[in-house]
Short mmCIF file of C-alpha atoms in Angstrom, two decimals:
data_model
loop_
_atom_site.label_atom_id
_atom_site.label_comp_id
_atom_site.label_asym_id
_atom_site.label_seq_id
_atom_site.Cartn_x
_atom_site.Cartn_y
_atom_site.Cartn_z
CA UNK A 53 65.91 39.61 -36.84
CA UNK A 54 64.19 42.48 -34.86
CA UNK A 55 65.92 44.38 -31.97
CA UNK A 56 65.04 42.53 -28.27
CA UNK A 57 64.19 44.46 -25.32
CA UNK A 58 67.90 42.90 -23.85
CA UNK A 59 69.52 44.53 -27.12
CA UNK A 60 68.07 47.83 -26.56
CA UNK A 61 68.99 47.63 -22.78
CA UNK A 62 72.72 47.03 -23.94
CA UNK A 63 72.69 50.36 -26.03
CA UNK A 64 74.62 52.63 -23.44
CA UNK A 65 73.59 56.34 -24.71
CA UNK A 66 69.95 55.47 -24.19
CA UNK A 67 70.28 54.99 -20.54
CA UNK A 68 67.64 52.56 -19.89
CA UNK A 69 67.36 50.53 -16.75
CA UNK A 70 65.31 47.40 -16.08
CA UNK A 71 62.95 47.71 -13.27
CA UNK A 72 61.05 44.29 -13.73
CA UNK A 73 60.35 41.33 -15.74
CA UNK A 74 63.76 39.65 -16.49
CA UNK A 75 62.55 36.68 -18.31
CA UNK A 76 61.13 39.04 -21.05
CA UNK A 77 63.96 40.39 -22.17
CA UNK A 78 64.10 38.15 -25.34
CA UNK A 79 60.86 39.66 -26.61
CA UNK A 80 61.40 41.42 -30.15
CA UNK A 81 60.72 45.06 -30.72
CA UNK A 82 59.03 45.91 -34.11
CA UNK A 83 58.07 49.46 -33.23
CA UNK A 84 58.17 51.87 -30.46
CA UNK A 85 54.43 53.77 -29.40
CA UNK A 86 54.34 56.78 -27.12
CA UNK A 87 50.88 57.19 -25.35
CA UNK A 88 49.70 58.43 -21.85
CA UNK A 89 46.04 57.41 -22.68
CA UNK A 90 43.92 55.55 -20.01
CA UNK A 91 43.69 52.55 -22.24
CA UNK A 92 46.86 52.38 -24.21
CA UNK A 93 46.55 48.71 -25.19
CA UNK A 94 43.72 49.72 -27.39
CA UNK A 95 46.14 51.25 -29.84
CA UNK A 96 48.60 48.51 -30.38
CA UNK A 97 48.78 45.92 -32.82
CA UNK A 98 51.62 43.79 -31.32
CA UNK A 99 55.26 43.92 -30.94
CA UNK A 100 55.75 47.41 -29.63
CA UNK A 101 57.52 49.15 -26.79
CA UNK A 102 55.08 51.38 -25.03
CA UNK A 103 56.72 54.60 -23.95
CA UNK A 104 54.81 56.57 -21.23
CA UNK A 105 55.43 59.51 -18.98
CA UNK A 106 52.84 57.77 -16.48
CA UNK A 107 50.21 60.75 -16.82
CA UNK A 108 47.10 58.37 -16.80
CA UNK A 109 48.97 55.35 -15.27
CA UNK A 110 46.91 53.90 -12.41
CA UNK A 111 47.91 54.73 -8.93
CA UNK A 112 46.70 51.53 -7.06
CA UNK A 113 48.34 48.04 -7.56
CA UNK A 114 45.42 46.39 -9.00
CA UNK A 115 45.01 48.86 -11.77
CA UNK A 116 48.67 48.66 -12.48
CA UNK A 117 48.22 44.83 -12.77
CA UNK A 118 45.43 45.13 -14.95
CA UNK A 119 47.16 47.31 -17.11
CA UNK A 120 50.26 44.61 -17.31
CA UNK A 121 47.72 42.07 -18.33
CA UNK A 122 46.13 44.10 -21.22
CA UNK A 123 49.64 44.95 -22.74
CA UNK A 124 50.66 41.48 -22.61
CA UNK A 125 47.39 40.22 -24.27
CA UNK A 126 47.74 42.92 -26.96
CA UNK A 127 51.30 41.28 -27.49
CA UNK A 128 53.61 44.42 -26.63
CA UNK A 129 56.94 43.84 -26.17
CA UNK A 130 58.02 45.69 -23.33
CA UNK A 131 57.01 48.91 -21.29
CA UNK A 132 59.32 51.82 -20.51
CA UNK A 133 58.44 54.50 -18.20
CA UNK A 134 59.91 57.90 -17.75
CA UNK A 135 61.38 58.91 -14.54
CA UNK A 136 60.71 61.92 -12.49
CA UNK A 137 57.55 62.87 -14.50
CA UNK A 138 53.85 61.70 -13.78
CA UNK A 139 53.98 58.17 -13.03
CA UNK A 140 52.49 57.32 -9.44
CA UNK A 141 54.75 55.07 -7.43
CA UNK A 142 54.99 51.63 -8.92
CA UNK A 143 53.71 49.06 -6.44
CA UNK A 144 55.54 45.94 -5.37
CA UNK A 145 52.59 43.97 -6.71
CA UNK A 146 53.17 45.36 -10.11
CA UNK A 147 56.81 44.48 -10.32
CA UNK A 148 55.71 41.03 -9.06
CA UNK A 149 53.36 40.53 -11.56
CA UNK A 150 55.76 41.43 -14.21
CA UNK A 151 58.27 39.16 -13.15
CA UNK A 152 55.67 36.16 -12.95
CA UNK A 153 54.22 37.10 -16.60
CA UNK A 154 57.81 37.55 -18.32
CA UNK A 155 57.03 41.33 -19.19
CA UNK A 156 59.95 43.94 -19.05
CA UNK A 157 59.29 46.99 -17.42
CA UNK A 158 62.07 49.67 -18.17
CA UNK A 159 62.98 52.93 -16.86
CA UNK A 160 63.76 55.88 -18.96
CA UNK A 161 66.20 58.40 -17.27
CA UNK A 162 65.10 61.71 -16.80
CA UNK A 163 65.07 63.86 -19.31
CA UNK A 164 66.27 61.51 -22.00
CA UNK A 165 64.16 61.98 -25.04
CA UNK A 166 61.72 59.33 -26.18
CA UNK A 167 62.33 59.92 -29.70
CA UNK A 168 65.89 58.73 -29.71
CA UNK A 169 64.70 55.47 -28.27
CA UNK A 170 62.40 55.48 -31.57
CA UNK A 171 65.40 56.17 -33.63
CA UNK A 172 67.57 53.46 -32.06
CA UNK A 173 64.81 51.01 -32.80
CA UNK A 174 64.14 52.19 -36.18
CA UNK A 175 67.82 51.92 -37.02
CA UNK A 176 68.15 48.53 -35.70
CA UNK A 177 64.97 47.23 -37.47
CA UNK A 178 66.35 48.33 -41.14
CA UNK A 179 67.14 44.70 -41.77
CA UNK A 180 63.86 43.77 -40.60
CA UNK A 181 62.30 46.34 -42.72
CA UNK A 182 64.28 45.11 -45.72
CA UNK A 183 62.73 41.57 -45.07
CA UNK A 184 59.28 42.82 -44.95
CA UNK A 185 59.86 44.44 -48.45
CA UNK A 186 60.93 41.19 -49.65
CA UNK A 187 57.99 39.43 -48.45
CA UNK A 188 55.68 42.05 -49.76
CA UNK A 189 57.13 41.39 -53.28
CA UNK A 190 56.84 37.76 -52.97
CA UNK A 191 52.86 38.22 -51.72
CA UNK A 192 52.23 39.79 -55.00
CA UNK A 193 54.13 37.74 -57.07
CA UNK A 194 52.28 34.82 -55.62
CA UNK A 195 49.51 36.26 -57.75
CA UNK A 196 50.92 35.08 -61.07
CA UNK A 197 49.64 31.72 -59.99
CA UNK A 198 46.24 32.75 -58.92
CA UNK A 199 45.42 34.21 -62.37
CA UNK A 200 45.78 30.59 -64.08
CA UNK A 201 43.95 28.92 -61.14
CA UNK A 202 40.36 27.84 -61.27
CA UNK A 203 40.24 25.32 -58.14
CA UNK A 204 37.90 24.92 -55.37
CA UNK A 205 40.56 26.00 -52.81
CA UNK A 206 42.64 29.17 -52.25
CA UNK A 207 45.85 28.88 -53.83
CA UNK A 208 47.19 32.36 -52.17
CA UNK A 209 46.36 31.23 -48.78
CA UNK A 210 49.00 28.68 -48.64
CA UNK A 211 51.60 31.27 -49.99
CA UNK A 212 50.66 33.87 -47.62
CA UNK A 213 50.91 31.41 -44.17
CA UNK A 214 54.77 31.18 -45.25
CA UNK A 215 55.13 34.92 -45.57
CA UNK A 216 53.16 35.81 -42.53
CA UNK A 217 54.43 33.12 -40.36
CA UNK A 218 51.13 32.06 -39.32
CA UNK A 219 47.99 30.07 -40.51
CA UNK A 220 46.07 31.95 -43.10
CA UNK A 221 42.70 31.11 -44.04
CA UNK A 222 39.49 32.68 -46.01
CA UNK A 223 36.63 32.43 -43.97
CA UNK A 224 32.96 32.91 -44.94
CA UNK A 225 31.51 35.76 -42.65
CA UNK A 226 27.83 34.66 -42.15
CA UNK A 227 28.62 31.00 -41.69
CA UNK A 228 32.18 30.85 -39.98
CA UNK A 229 33.44 28.31 -42.44
CA UNK A 230 36.06 27.89 -44.86
CA UNK A 231 34.89 30.32 -47.99
CA UNK A 232 36.35 27.66 -50.52
CA UNK A 233 34.74 24.37 -50.51
CA UNK A 234 37.91 22.29 -50.65
CA UNK A 235 39.73 24.29 -48.22
CA UNK A 236 40.83 22.37 -44.59
CA UNK A 237 38.00 22.92 -42.22
CA UNK A 238 38.73 24.77 -39.16
CA UNK A 239 39.81 22.93 -36.22
CA UNK A 240 37.07 22.91 -33.36
CA UNK A 241 38.67 25.57 -31.12
CA UNK A 242 39.01 27.91 -34.08
CA UNK A 243 35.40 27.16 -35.49
CA UNK A 244 33.92 27.92 -32.11
CA UNK A 245 35.65 31.06 -32.01
CA UNK A 246 34.74 32.26 -35.21
CA UNK A 247 31.05 31.34 -34.63
CA UNK A 248 30.87 33.31 -31.37
CA UNK A 249 33.22 36.41 -32.97
CA UNK A 250 31.53 39.85 -33.05
CA UNK A 251 33.64 43.15 -33.81
CA UNK A 252 32.18 44.51 -30.69
CA UNK A 253 33.34 41.97 -28.42
CA UNK A 254 36.81 41.73 -29.63
CA UNK A 255 39.77 44.22 -29.94
CA UNK A 256 40.77 46.16 -32.99
CA UNK A 257 44.16 46.28 -33.53
CA UNK A 258 45.81 47.57 -36.58
CA UNK A 259 42.81 46.90 -38.64
CA UNK A 260 42.20 43.62 -37.26
CA UNK A 261 39.78 42.45 -34.72
CA UNK A 262 41.67 40.19 -32.18
CA UNK A 263 40.59 37.55 -29.86
CA UNK A 264 42.27 35.47 -27.66
CA UNK A 265 41.87 31.54 -28.03
CA UNK A 266 41.86 29.28 -25.06
CA UNK A 267 44.72 27.19 -26.17
CA UNK A 268 47.05 30.38 -26.14
CA UNK A 269 46.85 31.21 -29.62
CA UNK A 270 45.62 34.43 -31.16
CA UNK A 271 42.95 34.80 -33.65
CA UNK A 272 42.90 38.09 -36.11
CA UNK A 273 40.10 39.13 -38.38
CA UNK A 274 40.90 41.47 -40.97
CA UNK A 275 38.41 42.76 -43.50
CA UNK A 276 38.91 41.70 -47.08
CA UNK A 277 38.41 45.00 -49.52
CA UNK A 278 35.37 44.37 -52.14
CA UNK A 279 34.60 41.33 -50.61
CA UNK A 280 31.90 41.74 -47.64
CA UNK A 281 30.86 37.98 -47.28
CA UNK A 282 34.51 36.96 -46.85
CA UNK A 283 37.22 37.68 -43.90
CA UNK A 284 40.73 36.91 -43.82
CA UNK A 285 41.59 34.62 -40.61
CA UNK A 286 45.19 34.73 -39.42
CA UNK A 287 46.07 32.20 -36.46
CA UNK A 288 49.41 32.75 -34.50
CA UNK A 289 51.10 32.05 -31.55
CA UNK A 290 50.49 34.87 -28.98
CA UNK A 291 54.26 35.73 -28.79
CA UNK A 292 54.61 36.02 -32.45
CA UNK A 293 52.66 38.62 -34.01
CA UNK A 294 51.76 38.80 -37.84
CA UNK A 295 53.09 42.04 -39.61
CA UNK A 296 50.52 44.58 -39.52
CA UNK A 297 51.64 46.09 -42.82
CA UNK A 298 51.99 42.42 -44.32
CA UNK A 299 48.58 41.51 -43.17
CA UNK A 300 46.87 44.50 -45.22
CA UNK A 301 48.67 43.15 -48.46
CA UNK A 302 47.44 39.76 -47.81
CA UNK A 303 43.78 40.91 -47.57
CA UNK A 304 44.27 43.22 -50.69
CA UNK A 305 45.43 39.90 -52.79
CA UNK A 306 42.79 37.66 -51.47
CA UNK A 307 40.30 40.20 -52.50
CA UNK A 308 41.87 39.79 -55.86
CA UNK A 309 41.64 35.94 -55.86
CA UNK A 310 38.17 36.23 -54.70
CA UNK A 311 36.94 38.19 -57.25
CA UNK A 312 38.50 35.97 -60.09
CA UNK A 313 37.01 32.93 -57.94
CA UNK A 314 33.62 35.04 -58.31
CA UNK A 315 33.85 35.50 -62.14
CA UNK A 316 34.72 31.95 -62.85
CA UNK A 317 31.80 30.92 -60.75
CA UNK A 318 29.66 33.44 -62.60
CA UNK A 319 30.69 32.12 -65.84
CA UNK A 320 30.10 28.55 -64.90
CA UNK A 321 26.49 29.76 -63.79
CA UNK A 322 25.57 31.32 -67.07
CA UNK A 323 26.76 27.97 -69.37
CA UNK A 324 25.19 25.93 -66.95
CA UNK A 325 21.54 28.03 -67.24
CA UNK A 326 21.87 27.73 -70.66
CA UNK A 327 22.52 23.89 -70.93
CA UNK A 328 19.87 23.34 -67.67
CA UNK A 329 17.17 25.71 -70.06
CA UNK A 330 17.61 23.68 -73.39
CA UNK A 331 17.19 20.32 -71.27
CA UNK A 332 13.94 21.72 -69.52
CA UNK A 333 12.54 22.59 -73.08
CA UNK A 334 13.41 19.21 -74.81
CA UNK A 335 15.70 20.93 -77.17
CA UNK A 336 18.79 18.39 -76.19
CA UNK A 337 18.60 14.79 -77.25
CA UNK A 338 18.44 12.92 -73.97
CA UNK A 339 21.76 10.80 -74.39
CA UNK A 340 23.57 13.95 -75.19
CA UNK A 341 22.28 15.78 -72.12
CA UNK A 342 23.31 12.57 -69.96
CA UNK A 343 26.64 12.99 -71.11
CA UNK A 344 27.05 16.57 -70.59
CA UNK A 345 25.39 16.68 -67.17
CA UNK A 346 27.97 13.57 -66.27
CA UNK A 347 30.82 15.82 -67.42
CA UNK A 348 29.87 18.39 -64.75
CA UNK A 349 29.67 15.57 -62.22
CA UNK A 350 25.95 15.42 -62.08
CA UNK A 351 24.46 11.96 -62.21
CA UNK A 352 20.93 12.09 -63.75
CA UNK A 353 19.92 8.89 -61.96
CA UNK A 354 20.17 10.13 -58.72
CA UNK A 355 19.53 13.99 -59.26
CA UNK A 356 16.49 15.80 -58.69
CA UNK A 357 15.05 19.33 -59.26
CA UNK A 358 14.16 21.85 -56.51
CA UNK A 359 12.12 25.00 -57.31
CA UNK A 360 12.28 27.84 -55.49
CA UNK A 361 10.60 31.18 -54.74
CA UNK A 362 11.51 33.84 -51.97
CA UNK A 363 11.26 37.54 -51.56
CA UNK A 364 14.84 37.76 -50.87
CA UNK A 365 15.46 38.43 -54.82
CA UNK A 366 19.32 38.97 -53.91
CA UNK A 367 19.77 35.75 -51.80
CA UNK A 368 18.22 33.73 -54.25
CA UNK A 369 20.41 35.42 -57.07
CA UNK A 370 23.46 34.31 -55.30
CA UNK A 371 22.27 30.95 -54.33
CA UNK A 372 24.61 29.25 -56.82
CA UNK A 373 27.52 30.82 -54.87
CA UNK A 374 26.56 29.09 -51.71
CA UNK A 375 25.88 25.87 -53.38
CA UNK A 376 29.29 26.00 -54.63
CA UNK A 377 30.89 27.00 -51.31
CA UNK A 378 29.15 24.18 -49.78
CA UNK A 379 30.73 21.87 -52.66
CA UNK A 380 27.06 21.07 -54.20
CA UNK A 381 27.06 20.15 -57.90
CA UNK A 382 24.40 21.92 -59.51
CA UNK A 383 22.81 23.66 -62.52
CA UNK A 384 20.44 26.69 -61.87
CA UNK A 385 18.21 28.74 -64.16
CA UNK A 386 15.32 31.38 -63.59
CA UNK A 387 11.93 30.99 -65.18
CA UNK A 388 8.46 32.31 -64.65
CA UNK A 389 9.41 33.65 -61.17
CA UNK A 390 11.07 30.34 -59.91
CA UNK A 391 14.71 29.38 -59.32
CA UNK A 392 15.04 26.00 -60.69
CA UNK A 393 18.00 23.78 -59.31
CA UNK A 394 19.19 20.77 -60.89
CA UNK A 395 21.25 19.12 -58.36
CA UNK A 396 22.07 15.99 -56.26
CA UNK A 397 22.91 15.61 -52.51
CA UNK A 398 19.42 14.90 -51.03
CA UNK A 399 18.78 16.30 -47.57
CA UNK A 400 22.25 17.94 -47.38
CA UNK A 401 21.46 20.14 -50.47
CA UNK A 402 18.00 20.83 -49.08
CA UNK A 403 19.54 22.19 -45.58
CA UNK A 404 22.20 24.37 -47.46
CA UNK A 405 19.45 26.08 -49.57
CA UNK A 406 17.14 26.38 -46.33
CA UNK A 407 20.24 27.85 -44.32
CA UNK A 408 21.00 30.10 -47.01
CA UNK A 409 17.57 31.50 -47.78
CA UNK A 410 15.69 31.47 -44.40
CA UNK A 411 12.46 29.88 -43.35
CA UNK A 412 10.09 31.81 -45.49
CA UNK A 413 11.32 30.58 -48.91
CA UNK A 414 9.07 28.15 -50.76
CA UNK A 415 10.95 25.11 -52.07
CA UNK A 416 9.30 22.08 -54.19
CA UNK A 417 11.45 19.04 -54.75
CA UNK A 418 10.92 16.89 -57.51
CA UNK A 419 10.82 12.94 -57.27
CA UNK A 420 14.29 11.33 -58.66
CA UNK A 421 14.93 12.24 -62.21
CA UNK A 422 16.15 9.01 -63.14
CA UNK A 423 16.78 9.35 -67.12
CA UNK A 424 17.28 12.61 -69.17
CA UNK A 425 14.15 12.19 -70.73
CA UNK A 426 12.48 12.97 -67.84
CA UNK A 427 13.85 16.35 -67.00
CA UNK A 428 11.05 18.23 -68.41
CA UNK A 429 8.41 16.29 -66.30
CA UNK A 430 10.60 16.57 -63.22
CA UNK A 431 10.90 20.48 -63.71
CA UNK A 432 7.25 20.50 -63.72
CA UNK A 433 7.02 18.22 -60.53
CA UNK A 434 9.21 20.56 -58.66
CA UNK A 435 7.12 23.62 -59.80
CA UNK A 436 3.83 22.02 -58.53
CA UNK A 437 5.54 21.45 -55.46
CA UNK A 438 6.81 24.74 -54.92
CA UNK A 439 3.41 26.26 -55.42
CA UNK A 440 2.06 23.49 -52.85
CA UNK A 441 4.82 24.49 -50.46
CA UNK A 442 2.77 27.71 -49.28
CA UNK A 443 0.25 25.19 -47.55
CA UNK A 444 2.86 23.24 -45.20
CA UNK A 445 5.12 23.91 -42.52
CA UNK A 446 8.27 23.84 -42.97
CA UNK A 447 7.77 25.49 -46.30
CA UNK A 448 9.18 22.61 -47.96
CA UNK A 449 7.19 20.13 -50.22
CA UNK A 450 8.46 17.02 -51.87
CA UNK A 451 6.58 15.76 -54.92
CA UNK A 452 4.63 12.51 -54.40
CA UNK A 453 5.48 12.18 -50.75
CA UNK A 454 3.10 14.73 -48.68
CA UNK A 455 0.43 16.99 -49.85
CA UNK A 456 -1.27 19.87 -48.60
CA UNK A 457 -4.20 18.89 -50.22
CA UNK A 458 -6.56 15.96 -49.38
CA UNK A 459 -5.85 13.11 -51.95
CA UNK A 460 -3.93 15.31 -54.45
CA UNK A 461 -0.16 14.17 -54.40
CA UNK A 462 0.87 14.97 -57.93
CA UNK A 463 0.34 16.50 -61.26
CA UNK A 464 -1.66 13.57 -62.36
CA UNK A 465 -3.95 13.41 -59.42
CA UNK A 466 -4.48 17.15 -59.79
CA UNK A 467 -5.48 16.71 -63.34
CA UNK A 468 -7.83 13.91 -62.37
CA UNK A 469 -9.30 15.90 -59.67
CA UNK A 470 -10.08 18.98 -61.79
CA UNK A 471 -11.20 17.07 -64.78
CA UNK A 472 -13.80 14.67 -62.54
CA UNK A 473 -15.05 17.91 -60.54
CA UNK A 474 -14.49 20.93 -63.02
CA UNK A 475 -14.10 19.53 -66.30
CA UNK A 476 -17.63 19.98 -67.58
CA UNK A 477 -17.34 23.94 -66.21
CA UNK A 478 -14.04 24.31 -67.75
CA UNK A 479 -15.32 23.17 -71.29
CA UNK A 480 -18.46 25.52 -70.76
CA UNK A 481 -16.31 28.41 -70.09
CA UNK A 482 -14.23 27.84 -72.82
CA UNK A 483 -17.33 27.88 -75.23
CA UNK A 484 -19.14 30.96 -73.63
CA UNK A 485 -16.75 32.83 -71.56
CA UNK A 486 -19.41 33.31 -68.90
CA UNK A 487 -17.15 34.12 -66.09
CA UNK A 488 -18.54 30.98 -63.93
CA UNK A 489 -15.48 29.83 -62.72
CA UNK A 490 -14.13 33.43 -61.61
CA UNK A 491 -17.50 33.82 -59.74
CA UNK A 492 -17.18 30.44 -58.22
CA UNK A 493 -13.86 30.99 -56.65
CA UNK A 494 -14.65 34.46 -55.62
CA UNK A 495 -18.03 32.86 -53.97
CA UNK A 496 -15.83 30.44 -52.13
CA UNK A 497 -12.87 32.67 -51.00
CA UNK A 498 -15.91 35.15 -49.63
CA UNK A 499 -17.39 32.29 -47.28
CA UNK A 500 -20.30 31.98 -49.90
CA UNK A 501 -21.69 35.50 -49.06
CA UNK A 502 -23.79 36.71 -51.81
CA UNK A 503 -23.21 40.61 -51.04
CA UNK A 504 -19.62 40.19 -50.40
CA UNK A 505 -19.15 38.07 -53.48
CA UNK A 506 -21.22 40.60 -55.69
CA UNK A 507 -19.02 43.67 -54.10
CA UNK A 508 -15.89 41.49 -54.92
CA UNK A 509 -16.71 41.44 -58.49
CA UNK A 510 -18.64 44.61 -58.96
CA UNK A 511 -21.80 42.91 -60.01
CA UNK A 512 -25.44 42.66 -59.01
CA UNK A 513 -26.26 40.06 -56.28
CA UNK A 514 -28.81 38.64 -58.36
CA UNK A 515 -25.67 38.15 -60.78
CA UNK A 516 -24.06 36.09 -58.59
CA UNK A 517 -27.08 33.99 -57.53
CA UNK A 518 -27.80 32.95 -61.04
CA UNK A 519 -23.97 32.23 -61.74
CA UNK A 520 -23.47 30.16 -58.96
CA UNK A 521 -27.08 28.22 -59.63
CA UNK A 522 -25.45 27.63 -63.09
CA UNK A 523 -22.45 26.27 -61.93
CA UNK A 524 -24.28 23.90 -59.69
CA UNK A 525 -26.44 22.80 -62.65
CA UNK A 526 -23.08 22.28 -64.97
CA UNK A 527 -21.18 20.50 -61.87
CA UNK A 528 -23.69 18.63 -60.39
CA UNK A 529 -22.33 19.79 -56.93
CA UNK A 530 -24.65 21.76 -54.29
CA UNK A 531 -23.13 24.88 -52.45
CA UNK A 532 -25.09 24.14 -49.53
CA UNK A 533 -23.55 20.87 -49.16
CA UNK A 534 -20.34 20.43 -47.17
CA UNK A 535 -18.66 17.55 -49.16
CA UNK A 536 -19.58 19.30 -52.58
CA UNK A 537 -18.08 22.65 -51.41
CA UNK A 538 -14.93 20.37 -50.14
CA UNK A 539 -14.66 19.07 -53.64
CA UNK A 540 -15.06 22.27 -55.22
CA UNK A 541 -12.66 24.34 -53.42
CA UNK A 542 -10.28 21.37 -53.65
CA UNK A 543 -10.56 21.29 -57.54
CA UNK A 544 -10.15 24.97 -57.74
CA UNK A 545 -6.67 24.87 -55.65
CA UNK A 546 -5.51 21.97 -57.92
CA UNK A 547 -6.48 23.89 -60.87
CA UNK A 548 -4.52 26.94 -59.63
CA UNK A 549 -1.43 24.61 -58.98
CA UNK A 550 -1.52 23.41 -62.46
CA UNK A 551 -1.98 26.81 -64.12
CA UNK A 552 1.32 27.91 -62.45
CA UNK A 553 3.40 24.87 -63.28
#
């Protein structure tokens, strides 16, 4: 057990006197810190006895009381002031506040050296240092269990909570939620504080951003080396501060645990991508595919495909980590510029993906797969829906439920429309390669302007005129008739979507 303020007062040769704060004598002193800076509390980690000559001590009662309050919020154990030095007179209000808050203020007799007090505390705390070494050894010993652990919760958090004497959690920095899907959720007070926490709005102490919770607890956030997406969360009673050195050791071993978890996640992603690619290509028989999916916790009768495209390539590549963190069973594979996700979970899964990728990502959701035989078809449905999502807001399109193209609800409808409107033109193009289809698309894209279309195609205006007349002859549609123009445009859009699926 560390030396207390009362113990220090009883050491005769230190010649310390109690000025005020009788009820704070039981506070433990882990270290002694000397500072004459205007805001000395910014350099404390908790548990220190602050020694000062009073050079920058406030000379008014309000300023002295504010200094006292900041020291208490930081977790300092006491304040010792050198007498006959530079400290202005201590106000009666300061003494009363010290008594009310239970924070001891000591007077160091002149000219007793501060270093002697530091040496006395260090000698008295040798046993405490030995205990720290033992707990440090236990922290690293806990890693042996972590090496073989492949679960969805943190093994080390429970061990670290015991060694640090406080609640220890691993938090996902962006969402302020537990990083591991099966870790216990944060209580409401802690969750609110984490959502609102920002480094600029909290105090940095001993490498930890510290926030006082409304219920009297202290929240500390420690960066985890090599893992920018995660942060170490420590919650303790305001009077019992976690050891600053042990906190850093805890962050180090948790970084190793997170790295091991990410290796396992990536290995599972690769195996899953190989299985999903084979299923999409029909290379695995349906019963066998269904059994493999069932073994992974994916019920094909309830599963869907989600096809996604996004300009944020990095987030797209790491989407599987977000799905794992949110306990969503899934398989993912990248094909032809799209990320295909086979998953269950319905709206919740869509919400997780949207929250992770943002509002501009295009998401296409297939109909329910139902049977393993339908996996290739469902993948095409999702691909179609992802292309169609560019025409709706928000940019999510569910196959067969809504459509940005009038009368086109899916692949079958699109094929029927293309065949009816453009079928003869497509056959003519296949035989003659005359560029009629390309010219029609350019003509409609350029608001039926002959000159603009000619410029876009780098041909003569008469060439455009000839080709469009030929299109009218083959399709039976008049480019001066609004209904015919609408059908031609819709058919071209549907064909474009079909070509990309």
